[in-house]
mmCIF file of C-alpha atoms and ligand atoms in Angstrom:
data_model
loop_
_atom_site.group_PDB
_atom_site.id
_atom_site.type_symbol
_atom_site.label_atom_id
_atom_site.label_comp_id
_atom_site.label_asym_id
_atom_site.label_seq_id
_atom_site.Cartn_x
_atom_site.Cartn_y
_atom_site.Cartn_z
ATOM 1 C CA MET A 1 -23.936 -10.811 -24.537
ATOM 2 C CA LYS A 2 -21.490 -11.512 -21.741
ATOM 3 C CA LYS A 3 -19.093 -14.433 -21.950
ATOM 4 C CA ALA A 4 -17.427 -16.481 -19.225
ATOM 5 C CA PHE A 5 -14.369 -14.881 -17.667
ATOM 6 C CA PRO A 6 -11.454 -16.777 -16.060
ATOM 7 C CA LEU A 7 -11.579 -16.772 -12.259
ATOM 8 C CA SER A 8 -7.815 -16.121 -12.227
ATOM 9 C CA LYS A 9 -8.455 -12.685 -13.751
ATOM 10 C CA VAL A 10 -11.358 -11.554 -11.553
ATOM 11 C CA TYR A 11 -9.089 -9.575 -9.215
ATOM 12 C CA GLY A 12 -8.273 -7.239 -12.106
ATOM 13 C CA LEU A 13 -11.959 -6.361 -12.603
ATOM 14 C CA LEU A 14 -12.306 -5.119 -9.044
ATOM 15 C CA GLU A 15 -9.377 -2.851 -9.499
ATOM 16 C CA PRO A 16 -8.320 -1.774 -6.035
ATOM 17 C CA GLY A 17 -6.288 1.177 -5.250
ATOM 18 C CA PRO A 18 -4.407 3.201 -5.019
ATOM 19 C CA VAL A 19 -1.235 1.156 -5.341
ATOM 20 C CA VAL A 20 0.893 1.960 -2.305
ATOM 21 C CA LEU A 21 4.464 1.585 -1.118
ATOM 22 C CA VAL A 22 4.546 0.015 2.341
ATOM 23 C CA THR A 23 7.601 0.693 4.483
ATOM 24 C CA THR A 24 8.678 -1.466 7.411
ATOM 25 C CA ALA A 25 11.638 -1.432 9.795
ATOM 26 C CA HIS A 26 12.967 -4.538 11.497
ATOM 27 C CA LYS A 27 16.281 -5.479 13.106
ATOM 28 C CA GLY A 28 17.922 -2.235 11.966
ATOM 29 C CA ARG A 29 16.809 -2.552 8.328
ATOM 30 C CA THR A 30 14.188 -0.529 6.531
ATOM 31 C CA ASN A 31 12.357 -1.903 3.529
ATOM 32 C CA ILE A 32 9.721 -0.999 0.944
ATOM 33 C CA MET A 33 7.203 -3.165 -0.911
ATOM 34 C CA THR A 34 4.537 -2.413 -3.489
ATOM 35 C CA LEU A 35 1.001 -3.355 -2.483
ATOM 36 C CA SER A 36 -2.383 -2.963 -4.127
ATOM 37 C CA TRP A 37 -4.730 -5.166 -2.074
ATOM 38 C CA LEU A 38 -6.037 -2.616 0.433
ATOM 39 C CA THR A 39 -9.496 -1.759 1.700
ATOM 40 C CA MET A 40 -10.913 1.006 3.908
ATOM 41 C CA MET A 41 -12.774 -0.379 6.940
ATOM 42 C CA ASP A 42 -13.693 2.660 9.067
ATOM 43 C CA PHE A 43 -13.663 6.469 9.083
ATOM 44 C CA GLU A 44 -12.034 7.685 12.301
ATOM 45 C CA PRO A 45 -9.710 6.555 13.470
ATOM 46 C CA PRO A 46 -9.149 5.344 9.909
ATOM 47 C CA ARG A 47 -9.016 1.536 9.764
ATOM 48 C CA ILE A 48 -7.515 -0.272 6.799
ATOM 49 C CA GLY A 49 -7.418 -3.942 5.795
ATOM 50 C CA MET A 50 -4.347 -5.103 3.921
ATOM 51 C CA VAL A 51 -3.345 -8.400 2.280
ATOM 52 C CA LEU A 52 0.413 -8.914 2.481
ATOM 53 C CA SER A 53 1.698 -12.304 1.369
ATOM 54 C CA GLU A 54 3.848 -14.340 3.738
ATOM 55 C CA ARG A 55 6.242 -14.933 0.831
ATOM 56 C CA ASN A 56 7.368 -11.307 1.053
ATOM 57 C CA TYR A 57 10.234 -10.188 3.268
ATOM 58 C CA SER A 58 7.971 -7.404 4.569
ATOM 59 C CA PHE A 59 5.567 -9.945 6.095
ATOM 60 C CA ALA A 60 7.854 -10.991 8.946
ATOM 61 C CA ALA A 61 8.753 -7.367 9.685
ATOM 62 C CA LEU A 62 5.116 -6.330 9.882
ATOM 63 C CA LYS A 63 4.155 -9.322 11.980
ATOM 64 C CA ALA A 64 7.014 -8.798 14.449
ATOM 65 C CA THR A 65 6.919 -4.995 14.787
ATOM 66 C CA ARG A 66 3.203 -4.399 14.102
ATOM 67 C CA GLN A 67 4.092 -1.094 12.435
ATOM 68 C CA CYS A 68 4.267 0.204 8.869
ATOM 69 C CA VAL A 69 3.826 3.340 6.783
ATOM 70 C CA ILE A 70 1.491 3.278 3.784
ATOM 71 C CA ASN A 71 2.936 5.708 1.235
ATOM 72 C CA ILE A 72 0.807 6.763 -1.742
ATOM 73 C CA PRO A 73 2.778 7.332 -4.942
ATOM 74 C CA THR A 74 1.511 9.088 -8.060
ATOM 75 C CA VAL A 75 1.938 8.218 -11.730
ATOM 76 C CA GLU A 76 5.315 9.989 -11.931
ATOM 77 C CA LEU A 77 6.716 7.205 -9.720
ATOM 78 C CA ALA A 78 5.183 4.350 -11.750
ATOM 79 C CA ALA A 79 8.470 2.812 -12.910
ATOM 80 C CA LYS A 80 9.857 2.823 -9.361
ATOM 81 C CA VAL A 81 6.618 1.342 -7.997
ATOM 82 C CA VAL A 82 6.994 -1.625 -10.347
ATOM 83 C CA ALA A 83 10.723 -1.985 -9.614
ATOM 84 C CA VAL A 84 10.075 -2.005 -5.850
ATOM 85 C CA GLY A 85 7.402 -4.662 -6.384
ATOM 86 C CA ASN A 86 9.737 -6.858 -8.402
ATOM 87 C CA SER A 87 12.620 -7.004 -5.963
ATOM 88 C CA SER A 88 13.009 -8.165 -2.389
ATOM 89 C CA GLY A 89 14.446 -6.461 0.662
ATOM 90 C CA ARG A 90 16.104 -9.790 1.424
ATOM 91 C CA ARG A 91 18.686 -8.893 -1.204
ATOM 92 C CA VAL A 92 18.307 -5.182 -2.018
ATOM 93 C CA ASP A 93 18.293 -1.887 -0.114
ATOM 94 C CA LYS A 94 15.386 -0.510 -2.145
ATOM 95 C CA PHE A 95 15.722 3.068 -0.889
ATOM 96 C CA ALA A 96 19.261 3.191 -2.292
ATOM 97 C CA ALA A 97 18.602 1.052 -5.369
ATOM 98 C CA PHE A 98 15.585 3.055 -6.574
ATOM 99 C CA GLY A 99 16.522 6.539 -5.372
ATOM 100 C CA LEU A 100 13.736 6.937 -2.825
ATOM 101 C CA THR A 101 14.247 9.142 0.226
ATOM 102 C CA PRO A 102 13.344 7.942 3.728
ATOM 103 C CA CYS A 103 12.244 10.563 6.238
ATOM 104 C CA PRO A 104 11.432 9.974 9.895
ATOM 105 C CA ALA A 105 7.867 9.241 10.940
ATOM 106 C CA ARG A 106 6.342 10.760 14.094
ATOM 107 C CA GLU A 107 4.537 7.789 15.657
ATOM 108 C CA VAL A 108 6.222 4.694 14.207
ATOM 109 C CA GLU A 109 9.686 3.376 13.385
ATOM 110 C CA PRO A 110 9.371 2.793 9.593
ATOM 111 C CA PRO A 111 10.125 5.891 7.504
ATOM 112 C CA LEU A 112 7.886 7.945 5.246
ATOM 113 C CA ILE A 113 8.893 8.125 1.579
ATOM 114 C CA GLU A 114 9.595 11.743 0.678
ATOM 115 C CA GLU A 115 8.652 11.371 -3.014
ATOM 116 C CA CYS A 116 5.141 10.045 -2.276
ATOM 117 C CA TYR A 117 2.105 12.319 -2.277
ATOM 118 C CA ALA A 118 0.755 11.026 1.059
ATOM 119 C CA SER A 119 1.996 8.866 3.921
ATOM 120 C CA LEU A 120 -0.022 7.103 6.626
ATOM 121 C CA GLU A 121 1.679 5.957 9.807
ATOM 122 C CA CYS A 122 -0.033 2.743 10.892
ATOM 123 C CA ARG A 123 -0.063 0.134 13.613
ATOM 124 C CA VAL A 124 -1.454 -3.365 13.319
ATOM 125 C CA THR A 125 -4.499 -3.739 15.548
ATOM 126 C CA ASP A 126 -5.478 -7.239 14.478
ATOM 127 C CA ALA A 127 -3.305 -9.936 12.922
ATOM 128 C CA ARG A 128 -5.577 -12.882 13.683
ATOM 129 C CA MET A 129 -6.345 -13.413 10.004
ATOM 130 C CA ALA A 130 -2.711 -13.128 8.920
ATOM 131 C CA ARG A 131 -2.114 -16.843 9.337
ATOM 132 C CA GLN A 132 -5.021 -17.949 7.163
ATOM 133 C CA TYR A 133 -5.468 -15.024 4.744
ATOM 134 C CA ASN A 134 -2.334 -12.855 5.060
ATOM 135 C CA PHE A 135 -4.804 -10.178 6.171
ATOM 136 C CA PHE A 136 -3.813 -7.414 8.601
ATOM 137 C CA VAL A 137 -6.072 -4.790 10.143
ATOM 138 C CA LEU A 138 -4.319 -1.442 10.574
ATOM 139 C CA GLU A 139 -5.171 1.792 12.334
ATOM 140 C CA VAL A 140 -3.797 5.063 10.988
ATOM 141 C CA LEU A 141 -2.069 6.987 13.788
ATOM 142 C CA LYS A 142 -0.816 9.960 11.784
ATOM 143 C CA ALA A 143 -1.412 11.095 8.190
ATOM 144 C CA TRP A 144 0.640 13.395 5.975
ATOM 145 C CA ILE A 145 0.012 14.879 2.535
ATOM 146 C CA ASP A 146 1.909 17.215 0.234
ATOM 147 C CA PRO A 147 -0.417 20.271 0.020
ATOM 148 C CA ALA A 148 1.336 21.501 -3.124
ATOM 149 C CA ARG A 149 -0.010 18.507 -5.097
ATOM 150 C CA LYS A 150 -3.522 19.615 -6.087
ATOM 151 C CA HIS A 151 -4.312 16.779 -8.516
ATOM 152 C CA PRO A 152 -2.422 13.691 -7.443
ATOM 153 C CA ARG A 153 -2.903 10.991 -10.087
ATOM 154 C CA THR A 154 -2.689 7.668 -8.293
ATOM 155 C CA LEU A 155 -2.153 4.223 -9.808
ATOM 156 C CA HIS A 156 -4.667 1.369 -9.670
ATOM 157 C CA HIS A 157 -3.487 -2.121 -10.474
ATOM 158 C CA GLN A 158 -5.336 -4.361 -12.941
ATOM 159 C CA GLY A 159 -2.697 -7.096 -12.861
ATOM 160 C CA LYS A 160 0.050 -8.216 -15.224
ATOM 161 C CA GLY A 161 1.700 -4.817 -15.537
ATOM 162 C CA ARG A 162 -1.521 -2.930 -16.316
ATOM 163 C CA PHE A 163 -2.578 0.108 -14.303
ATOM 164 C CA VAL A 164 -5.443 2.571 -14.405
ATOM 165 C CA VAL A 165 -4.321 6.134 -13.689
ATOM 166 C CA ASP A 166 -6.727 8.381 -11.790
ATOM 167 C CA GLY A 167 -8.398 10.903 -14.036
ATOM 168 C CA ARG A 168 -11.189 13.440 -13.715
ATOM 169 C CA THR A 169 -12.833 13.999 -10.311
ATOM 170 C CA ILE A 170 -16.612 14.506 -10.286
ATOM 171 C CA ALA A 171 -18.787 15.616 -7.358
ATOM 172 C CA LEU A 172 -22.378 14.359 -7.157
ATOM 173 C CA PRO A 173 -25.038 15.737 -4.779
ATOM 174 C CA SER A 174 -25.842 12.292 -3.347
ATOM 175 C CA GLY A 175 -22.211 11.432 -2.613
ATOM 176 C CA LYS A 176 -22.624 11.209 1.184
ATOM 177 C CA LYS A 177 -19.226 9.955 2.251
HETATM 178 C C1 FMN B 201 1.731 -3.481 -8.822
HETATM 179 C C2 FMN B 201 2.054 -4.478 -7.742
HETATM 180 C C3 FMN B 201 1.127 -4.738 -6.745
HETATM 181 C C4 FMN B 201 1.410 -5.656 -5.727
HETATM 182 N N1 FMN B 201 0.478 -5.892 -4.746
HETATM 183 C C5 FMN B 201 0.766 -6.749 -3.742
HETATM 184 C C6 FMN B 201 -0.178 -6.973 -2.690
HETATM 185 O O1 FMN B 201 -1.267 -6.402 -2.656
HETATM 186 N N2 FMN B 201 0.177 -7.835 -1.700
HETATM 187 C C7 FMN B 201 1.384 -8.508 -1.698
HETATM 188 O O2 FMN B 201 1.649 -9.282 -0.775
HETATM 189 N N3 FMN B 201 2.294 -8.312 -2.680
HETATM 190 C C8 FMN B 201 2.014 -7.437 -3.688
HETATM 191 N N4 FMN B 201 2.942 -7.217 -4.680
HETATM 192 C C9 FMN B 201 4.197 -7.995 -4.673
HETATM 193 C C10 FMN B 201 5.273 -7.412 -3.765
HETATM 194 O O3 FMN B 201 5.407 -6.013 -3.917
HETATM 195 C C11 FMN B 201 6.611 -8.094 -4.109
HETATM 196 O O4 FMN B 201 6.506 -9.475 -3.833
HETATM 197 C C12 FMN B 201 7.824 -7.482 -3.412
HETATM 198 O O5 FMN B 201 8.972 -7.981 -4.041
HETATM 199 C C13 FMN B 201 7.915 -7.802 -1.936
HETATM 200 O O6 FMN B 201 9.036 -7.172 -1.400
HETATM 201 P P1 FMN B 201 9.775 -7.676 -0.068
HETATM 202 O O7 FMN B 201 10.195 -9.114 -0.288
HETATM 203 O O8 FMN B 201 10.945 -6.739 0.059
HETATM 204 O O9 FMN B 201 8.787 -7.550 1.053
HETATM 205 C C14 FMN B 201 2.678 -6.314 -5.713
HETATM 206 C C15 FMN B 201 3.620 -6.045 -6.713
HETATM 207 C C16 FMN B 201 3.321 -5.142 -7.727
HETATM 208 C C17 FMN B 201 4.331 -4.856 -8.792
#
């Protein structure tokens, strides 16, 4: 028998993922934020929808520059992912504070994060829903992965400090995509 579940906790059932570290660059300052509310929208060029709250320092940077890098960390970086998500670039240089290494991107101003398994250089193609929903549509211009990492175990946020860590991969014959 199912029982009623609080609406405030529904987001944790539809666990999104992976948790990413979004870098921005604005007015000579680079910044990082943790973000889990992402969705794929198209194959190629890859299109991504992202919810980034206007309360975050990163919001103004993304809105003004229309550029970011989506960096995908693995479980080894879990403590830093949480620390980045619990501090603001208004007050802290998060690269220095959390020992993360910026490296230049090819197509955009914000840096890649060296320690992350993959990095996606993105531009905002549609910000019309940013005002009402904090929703940005991004196109990936350039993608990078670390080929040495054969089994990257990404983090998936369930809310309130709980994460699911990627486990076994299975391949099914009907898996079209
Ligand atoms: C695990 C985790 C997931 C988060 N997901 C999001 C998200 O999807 N969207 C968002 O706007 N903020 C999200 N946050 C909150 C921001 O990372 C946080 O407010 C951060 O301090 C913003 O940094 P900034 O002020 O330097 O931009 C998340 C935080 C954590 C710890």
